[in-house]
Short mmCIF file of C-alpha atoms in Angstrom, two decimals:
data_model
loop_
_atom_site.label_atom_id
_atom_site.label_comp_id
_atom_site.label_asym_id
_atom_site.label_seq_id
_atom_site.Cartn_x
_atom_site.Cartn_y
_atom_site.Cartn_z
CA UNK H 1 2.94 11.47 0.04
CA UNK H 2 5.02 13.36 -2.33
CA UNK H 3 7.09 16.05 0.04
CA UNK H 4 8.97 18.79 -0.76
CA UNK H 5 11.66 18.62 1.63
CA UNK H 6 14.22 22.64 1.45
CA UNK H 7 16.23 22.90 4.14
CA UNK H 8 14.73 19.53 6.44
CA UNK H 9 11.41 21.04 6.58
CA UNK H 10 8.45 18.92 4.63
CA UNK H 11 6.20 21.12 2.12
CA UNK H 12 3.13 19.37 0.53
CA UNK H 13 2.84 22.17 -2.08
CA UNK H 14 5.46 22.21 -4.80
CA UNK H 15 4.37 25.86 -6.23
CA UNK H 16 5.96 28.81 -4.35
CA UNK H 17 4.09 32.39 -5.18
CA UNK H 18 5.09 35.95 -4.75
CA UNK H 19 2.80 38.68 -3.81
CA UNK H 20 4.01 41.35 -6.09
CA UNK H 21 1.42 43.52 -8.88
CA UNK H 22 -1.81 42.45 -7.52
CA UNK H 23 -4.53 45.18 -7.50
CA UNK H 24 -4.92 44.85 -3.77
CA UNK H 25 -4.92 42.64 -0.59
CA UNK H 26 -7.80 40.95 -0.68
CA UNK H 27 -6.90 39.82 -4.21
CA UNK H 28 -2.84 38.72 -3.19
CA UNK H 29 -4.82 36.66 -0.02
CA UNK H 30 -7.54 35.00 -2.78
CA UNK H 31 -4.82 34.02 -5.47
CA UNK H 32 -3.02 32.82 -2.62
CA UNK H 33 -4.96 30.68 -1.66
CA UNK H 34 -5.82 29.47 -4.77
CA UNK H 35 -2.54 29.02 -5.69
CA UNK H 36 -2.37 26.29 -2.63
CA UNK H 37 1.11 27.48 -1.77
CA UNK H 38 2.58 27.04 1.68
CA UNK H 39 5.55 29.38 1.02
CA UNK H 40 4.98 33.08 0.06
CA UNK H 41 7.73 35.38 -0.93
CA UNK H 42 7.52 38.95 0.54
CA UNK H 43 9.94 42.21 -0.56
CA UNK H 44 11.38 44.40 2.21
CA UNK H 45 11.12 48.06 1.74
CA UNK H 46 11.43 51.63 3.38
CA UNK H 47 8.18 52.27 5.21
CA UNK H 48 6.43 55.50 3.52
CA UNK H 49 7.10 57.88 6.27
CA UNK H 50 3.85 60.34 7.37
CA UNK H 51 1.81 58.57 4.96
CA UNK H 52 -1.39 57.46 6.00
CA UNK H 53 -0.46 55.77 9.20
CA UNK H 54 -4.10 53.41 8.71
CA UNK H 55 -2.47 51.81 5.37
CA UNK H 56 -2.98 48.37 5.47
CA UNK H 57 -0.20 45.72 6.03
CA UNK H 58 0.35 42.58 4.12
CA UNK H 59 1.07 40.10 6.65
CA UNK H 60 -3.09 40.58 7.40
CA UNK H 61 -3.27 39.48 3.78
CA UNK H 62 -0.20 36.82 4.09
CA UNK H 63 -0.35 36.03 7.62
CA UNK H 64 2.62 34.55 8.73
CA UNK H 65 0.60 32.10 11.22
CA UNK H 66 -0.43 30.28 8.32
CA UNK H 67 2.57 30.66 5.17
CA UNK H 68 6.03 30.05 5.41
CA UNK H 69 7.00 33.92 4.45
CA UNK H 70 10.24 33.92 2.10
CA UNK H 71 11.56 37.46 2.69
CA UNK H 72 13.69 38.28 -0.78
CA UNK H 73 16.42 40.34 -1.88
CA UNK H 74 14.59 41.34 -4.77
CA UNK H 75 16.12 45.08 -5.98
CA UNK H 76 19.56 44.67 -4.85
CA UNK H 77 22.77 44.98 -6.89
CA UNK H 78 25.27 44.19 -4.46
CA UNK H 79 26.11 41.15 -1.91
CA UNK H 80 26.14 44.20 1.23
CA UNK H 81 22.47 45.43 0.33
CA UNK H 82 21.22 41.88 -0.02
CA UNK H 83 22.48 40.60 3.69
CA UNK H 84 22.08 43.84 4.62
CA UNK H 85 17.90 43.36 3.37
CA UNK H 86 18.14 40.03 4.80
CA UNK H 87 19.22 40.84 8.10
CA UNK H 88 16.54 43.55 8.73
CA UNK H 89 14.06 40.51 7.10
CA UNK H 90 15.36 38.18 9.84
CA UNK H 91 14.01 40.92 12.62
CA UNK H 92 10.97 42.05 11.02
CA UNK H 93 9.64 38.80 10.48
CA UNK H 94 10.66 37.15 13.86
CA UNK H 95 13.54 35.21 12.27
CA UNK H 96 12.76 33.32 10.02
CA UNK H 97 15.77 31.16 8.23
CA UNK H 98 14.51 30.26 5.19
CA UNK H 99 15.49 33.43 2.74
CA UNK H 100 15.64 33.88 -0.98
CA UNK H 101 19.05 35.40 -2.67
CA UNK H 102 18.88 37.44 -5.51
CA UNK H 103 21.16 39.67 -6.54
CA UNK H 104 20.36 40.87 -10.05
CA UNK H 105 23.24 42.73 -12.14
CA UNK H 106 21.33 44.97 -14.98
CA UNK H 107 17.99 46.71 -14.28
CA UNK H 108 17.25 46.01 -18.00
CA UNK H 109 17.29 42.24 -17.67
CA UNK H 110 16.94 41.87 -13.99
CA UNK H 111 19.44 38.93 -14.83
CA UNK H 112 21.09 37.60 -12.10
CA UNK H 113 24.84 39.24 -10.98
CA UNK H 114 26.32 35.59 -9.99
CA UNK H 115 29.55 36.67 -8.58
CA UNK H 116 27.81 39.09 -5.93
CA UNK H 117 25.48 36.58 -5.32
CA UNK H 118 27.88 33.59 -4.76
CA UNK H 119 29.82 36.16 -1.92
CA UNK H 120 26.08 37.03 -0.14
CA UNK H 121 25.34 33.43 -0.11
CA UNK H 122 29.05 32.72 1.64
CA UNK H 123 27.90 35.26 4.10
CA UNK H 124 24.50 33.74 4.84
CA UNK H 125 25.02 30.39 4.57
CA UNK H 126 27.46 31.76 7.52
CA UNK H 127 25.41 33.89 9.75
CA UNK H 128 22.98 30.76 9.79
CA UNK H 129 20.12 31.64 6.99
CA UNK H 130 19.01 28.64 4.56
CA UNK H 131 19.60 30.24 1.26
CA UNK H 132 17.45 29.16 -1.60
CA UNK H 133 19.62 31.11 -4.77
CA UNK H 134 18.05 32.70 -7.86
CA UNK H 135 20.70 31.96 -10.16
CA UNK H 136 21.16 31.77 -14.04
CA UNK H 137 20.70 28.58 -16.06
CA UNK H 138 24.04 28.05 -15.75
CA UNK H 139 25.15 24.21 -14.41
CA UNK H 140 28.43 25.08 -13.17
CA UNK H 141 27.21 28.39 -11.10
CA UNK H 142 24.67 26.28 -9.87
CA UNK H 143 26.96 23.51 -8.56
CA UNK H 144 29.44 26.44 -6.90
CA UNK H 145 25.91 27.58 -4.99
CA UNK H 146 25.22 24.53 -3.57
CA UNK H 147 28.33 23.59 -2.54
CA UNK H 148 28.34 27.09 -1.15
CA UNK H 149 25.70 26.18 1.21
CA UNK H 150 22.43 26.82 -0.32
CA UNK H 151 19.36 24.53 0.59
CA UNK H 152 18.00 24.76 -3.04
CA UNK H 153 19.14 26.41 -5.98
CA UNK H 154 16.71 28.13 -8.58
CA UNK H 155 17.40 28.90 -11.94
CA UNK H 156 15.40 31.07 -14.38
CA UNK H 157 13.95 29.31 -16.64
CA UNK H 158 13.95 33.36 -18.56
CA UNK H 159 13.74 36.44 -17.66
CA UNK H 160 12.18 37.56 -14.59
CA UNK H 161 8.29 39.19 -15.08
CA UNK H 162 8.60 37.96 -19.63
CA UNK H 163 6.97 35.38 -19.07
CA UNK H 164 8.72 33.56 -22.13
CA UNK H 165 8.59 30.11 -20.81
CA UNK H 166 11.45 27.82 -20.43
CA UNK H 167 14.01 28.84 -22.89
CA UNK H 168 16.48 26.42 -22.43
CA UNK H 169 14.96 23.24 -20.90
CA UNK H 170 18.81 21.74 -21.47
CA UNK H 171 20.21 23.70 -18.99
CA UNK H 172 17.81 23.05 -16.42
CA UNK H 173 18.05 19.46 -16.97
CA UNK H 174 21.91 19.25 -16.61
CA UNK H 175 21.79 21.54 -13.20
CA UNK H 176 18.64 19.17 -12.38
CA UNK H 177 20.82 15.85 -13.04
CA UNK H 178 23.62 17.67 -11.07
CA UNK H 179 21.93 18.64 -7.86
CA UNK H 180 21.98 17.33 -5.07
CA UNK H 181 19.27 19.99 -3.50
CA UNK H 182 15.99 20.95 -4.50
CA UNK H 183 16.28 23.08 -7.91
CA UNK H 184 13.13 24.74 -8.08
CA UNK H 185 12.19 26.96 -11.63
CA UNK H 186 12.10 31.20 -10.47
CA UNK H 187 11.30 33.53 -13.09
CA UNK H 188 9.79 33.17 -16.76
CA UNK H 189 7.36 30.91 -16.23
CA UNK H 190 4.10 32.37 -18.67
CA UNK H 191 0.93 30.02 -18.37
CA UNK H 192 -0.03 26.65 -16.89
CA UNK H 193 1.94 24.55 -19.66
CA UNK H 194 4.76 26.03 -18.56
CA UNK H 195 5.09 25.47 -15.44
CA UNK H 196 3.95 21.70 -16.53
CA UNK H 197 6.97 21.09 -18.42
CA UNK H 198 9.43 22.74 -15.62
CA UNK H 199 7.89 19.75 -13.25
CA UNK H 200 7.94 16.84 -16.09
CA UNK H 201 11.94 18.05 -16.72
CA UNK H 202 12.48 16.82 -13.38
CA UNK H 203 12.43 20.30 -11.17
CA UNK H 204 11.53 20.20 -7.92
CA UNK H 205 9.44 23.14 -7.69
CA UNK H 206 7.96 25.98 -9.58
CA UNK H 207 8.33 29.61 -7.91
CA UNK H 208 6.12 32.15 -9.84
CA UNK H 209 4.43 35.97 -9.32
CA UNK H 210 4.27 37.64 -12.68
CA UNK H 211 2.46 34.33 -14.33
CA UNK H 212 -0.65 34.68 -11.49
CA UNK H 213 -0.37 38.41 -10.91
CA UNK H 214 -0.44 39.43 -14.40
CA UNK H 215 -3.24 37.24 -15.39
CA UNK H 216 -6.50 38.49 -16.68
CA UNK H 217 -8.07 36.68 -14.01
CA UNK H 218 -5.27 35.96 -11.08
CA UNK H 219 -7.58 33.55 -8.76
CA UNK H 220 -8.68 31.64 -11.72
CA UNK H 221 -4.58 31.06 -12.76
CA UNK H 222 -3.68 30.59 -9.47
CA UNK H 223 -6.08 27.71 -9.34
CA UNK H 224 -4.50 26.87 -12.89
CA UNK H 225 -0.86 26.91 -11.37
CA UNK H 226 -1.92 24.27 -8.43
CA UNK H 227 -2.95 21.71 -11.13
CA UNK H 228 -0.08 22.83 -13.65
CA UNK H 229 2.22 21.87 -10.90
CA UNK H 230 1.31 18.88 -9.77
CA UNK H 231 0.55 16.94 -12.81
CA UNK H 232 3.54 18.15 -14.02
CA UNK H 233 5.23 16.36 -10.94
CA UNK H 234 3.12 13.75 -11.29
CA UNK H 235 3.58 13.32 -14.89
CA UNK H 236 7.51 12.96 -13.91
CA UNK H 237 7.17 10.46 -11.37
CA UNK H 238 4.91 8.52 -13.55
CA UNK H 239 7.76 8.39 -16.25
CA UNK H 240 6.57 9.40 -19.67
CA UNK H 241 7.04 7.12 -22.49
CA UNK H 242 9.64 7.09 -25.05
CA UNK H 243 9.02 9.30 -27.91
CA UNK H 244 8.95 7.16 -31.26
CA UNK H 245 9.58 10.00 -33.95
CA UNK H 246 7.97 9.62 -37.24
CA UNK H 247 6.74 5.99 -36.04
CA UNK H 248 2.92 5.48 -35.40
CA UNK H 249 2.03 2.53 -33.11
CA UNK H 250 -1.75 1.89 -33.47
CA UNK H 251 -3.82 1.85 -29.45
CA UNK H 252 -6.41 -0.57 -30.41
CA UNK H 253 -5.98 -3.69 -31.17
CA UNK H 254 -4.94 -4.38 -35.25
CA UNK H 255 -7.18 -7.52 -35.33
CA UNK H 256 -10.99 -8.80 -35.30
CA UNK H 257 -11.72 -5.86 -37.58
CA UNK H 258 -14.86 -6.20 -39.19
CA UNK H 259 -14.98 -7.36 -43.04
CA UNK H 260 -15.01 -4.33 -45.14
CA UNK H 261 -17.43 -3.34 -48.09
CA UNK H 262 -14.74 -3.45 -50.62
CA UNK H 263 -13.25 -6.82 -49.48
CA UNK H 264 -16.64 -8.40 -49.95
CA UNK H 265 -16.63 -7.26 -53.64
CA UNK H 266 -13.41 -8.42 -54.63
CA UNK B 1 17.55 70.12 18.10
CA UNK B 2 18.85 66.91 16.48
CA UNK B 3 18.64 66.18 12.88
CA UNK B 4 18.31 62.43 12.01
CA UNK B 5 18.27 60.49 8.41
CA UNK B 6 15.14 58.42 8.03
CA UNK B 7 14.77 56.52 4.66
CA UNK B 8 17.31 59.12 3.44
CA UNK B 9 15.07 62.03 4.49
CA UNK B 10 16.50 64.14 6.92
CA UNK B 11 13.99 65.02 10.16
CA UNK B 12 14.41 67.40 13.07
CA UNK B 13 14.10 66.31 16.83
CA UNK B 14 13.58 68.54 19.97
CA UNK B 15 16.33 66.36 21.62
CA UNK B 16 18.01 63.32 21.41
CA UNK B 17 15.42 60.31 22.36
CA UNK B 18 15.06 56.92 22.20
CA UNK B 19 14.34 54.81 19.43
CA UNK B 20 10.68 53.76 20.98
CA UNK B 21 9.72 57.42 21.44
CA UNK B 22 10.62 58.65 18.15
CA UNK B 23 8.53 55.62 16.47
CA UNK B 24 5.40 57.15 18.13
CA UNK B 25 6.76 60.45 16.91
CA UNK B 26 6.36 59.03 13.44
CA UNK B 27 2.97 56.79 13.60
CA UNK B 28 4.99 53.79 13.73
CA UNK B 29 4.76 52.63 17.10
CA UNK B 30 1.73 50.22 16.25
CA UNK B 31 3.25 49.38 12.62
CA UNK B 32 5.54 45.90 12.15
CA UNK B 33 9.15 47.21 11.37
CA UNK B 34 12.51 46.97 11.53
CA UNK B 35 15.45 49.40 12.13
CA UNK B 36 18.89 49.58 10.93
CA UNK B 37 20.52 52.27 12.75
CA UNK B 38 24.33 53.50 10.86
CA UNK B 39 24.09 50.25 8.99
CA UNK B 40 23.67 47.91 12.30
CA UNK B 41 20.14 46.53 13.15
CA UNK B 42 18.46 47.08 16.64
CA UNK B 43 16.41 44.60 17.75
CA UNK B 44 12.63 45.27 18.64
CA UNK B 45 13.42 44.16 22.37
CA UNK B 46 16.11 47.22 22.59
CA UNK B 47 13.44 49.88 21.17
CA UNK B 48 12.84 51.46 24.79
CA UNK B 49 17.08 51.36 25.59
CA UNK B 50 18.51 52.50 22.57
CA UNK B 51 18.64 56.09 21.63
CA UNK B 52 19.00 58.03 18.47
CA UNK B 53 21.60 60.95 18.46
CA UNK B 54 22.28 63.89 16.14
CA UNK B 55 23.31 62.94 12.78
CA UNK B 56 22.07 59.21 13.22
CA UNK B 57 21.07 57.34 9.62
CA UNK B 58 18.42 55.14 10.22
CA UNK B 59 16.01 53.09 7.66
CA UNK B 60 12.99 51.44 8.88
CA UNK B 61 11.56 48.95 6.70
CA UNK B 62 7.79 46.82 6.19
CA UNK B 63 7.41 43.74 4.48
CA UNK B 64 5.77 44.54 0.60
CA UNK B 65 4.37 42.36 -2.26
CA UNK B 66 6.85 40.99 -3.69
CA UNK B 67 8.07 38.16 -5.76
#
């Protein structure tokens, strides 16, 4: 087997899914499963006070018996408000380690604010989390977060929710070649293909919401995702050949080729 | 009466009361939370010791879709 190994614990499944923008529970739990995942990021967020006390939850949707729950930061501008989120995560979900940093820097963008985010991981890497980073593509920030601690570092490969694809498959292999923990694609990711080519650049993993969620049909790209993923992984363990630009090389064999009509007549 | 920030609403108590009671107060009892009370978190074991007072900031948070 083929493990994906964050933080000394063994995943089979390589594709990490969020459960933001679905229409309701039953369809998060379906794409879910679909999707094959074993880790499942969650938000954390002021209960709606005197609101229909009968609402459903979604841990019955994401049970946290059977999926690794990755509580994430996902909202907060500053390094307080994202250990602070992380520390109420850390109760509420009976303590899990395993967290995901973000701490974005421009509501526009949503891009990543990688100096706040470098002094929350200090402070979680300290108080005993395992810190998997969203980050930019950028190789050097991603070296200073893993040598802050972090148990995998995650680039964008664009902008979170564009679904654009990977923009700049360059920097992802440098941070890739660089690593020396799991660097696993978050954000940008559009359609199956793309998700491919984050696996066949070497990544270790794929973490996607927006790509599944806003789907036309979610459980039928979840399902799409799964296969992206791991022929994409398999595709890079396989090692692809090398491309041969402007230079055909014929499959079949060039000999034995039956006579043709106009050889006979000349 | 006390007045205590919840989710940066402000509610009125009858008296000061601990942090268990006020939950049922609110429909929460049953609910998975967690509490930050004046920025420091109290532990679901401590809900039936620890008391809110007049003036206390609390935020009690679920678990949401999310990505």
């Amino acid at each position: 087997m083929d493990p994906l190994v964050i933080a000394g614990k063994a995943y089979s499944s390589r594709l990490l899914v969020g459960t933001g923008k679905y229409q309701d529970f039953n369809q998060t739990r379906l794409a879910i499963e679909a999707s094959g995942a074993e880790i499942v990021t969650v938000a954390i967020r002021r209960t709606n006070i005197g609101q229909n006390p009968n609402e459903p939850s979604l841990l019955e949707a994401v049970p946290p018996s059977k999926y690794t729950l990755l509580p994430n930061t996902a909202g907060c501008y500053s390094a307080e408000d994202a250990v602070r989120t992380l520390r109420l995560a850390r109760e509420l979900l009976d303590g899990p380690k395993l967290v995901k940093l973000e701490v974005l820097g421009d509501p526009k963008t949503l891009y990543p604010n990688v100096v706040e985010t470098l002094k929350a991981a200090e402070t979680l890497v300290k108080e005993g989390f395992d810190v998997m980073v969203y980050t930019s593509d950028d190789p050097i920030m991603a070296k200073q977060l893993e040598e802050a601690g972090c148990c995998a570092v995650m680039p964008l490969a664009s902008l979170i929710g564009s679904g654009m694809g990977i923009l700049n498959p360059w920097n992802l292999m440098i941070i890739i070649d660089n690593a020396r923990v799991p660097v696993l694609v978050d954000a940008g990711v559009g359609t199956a293909s793309d998700a491919a080519i984050a696996m066949e650049l070497g990544c270790h993993g794929v973490l996607m919401n927006t790509a599944i969620a806003g789907a036309r049909d979610p459980v039928l790209m979840a399902s799409a995702m799964k296969k992206a993923v791991e022929a994409g992984r398999e595709a890079f363990l396989a090692g692809r050949m090398a491309k041969k630009p402007y230079t055909a090389s014929p499959s079949s064999p060039t000999t034995g080729l039956i006579a043709s009509a106009r050889d006979k007549a000349a | 009466m006390i007045t205590v920030t919840i989710n940066g609403e402000a509610r009125r108590f009858e008296t000061a009361l601990k942090v268990s009671r006020l939950l049922e107060q609110m429909a929460l009892a049953d609910k998975r939370i967690a509490l930050e009370r004046n920025g420091e978190i109290v532990p679901r074991s401590r809900f039936d010791q620890e008391s809110v007072a007049d003036g206390d900031r609390l935020e009690i948070v679920v678990a949401v879709g999310g990505g």
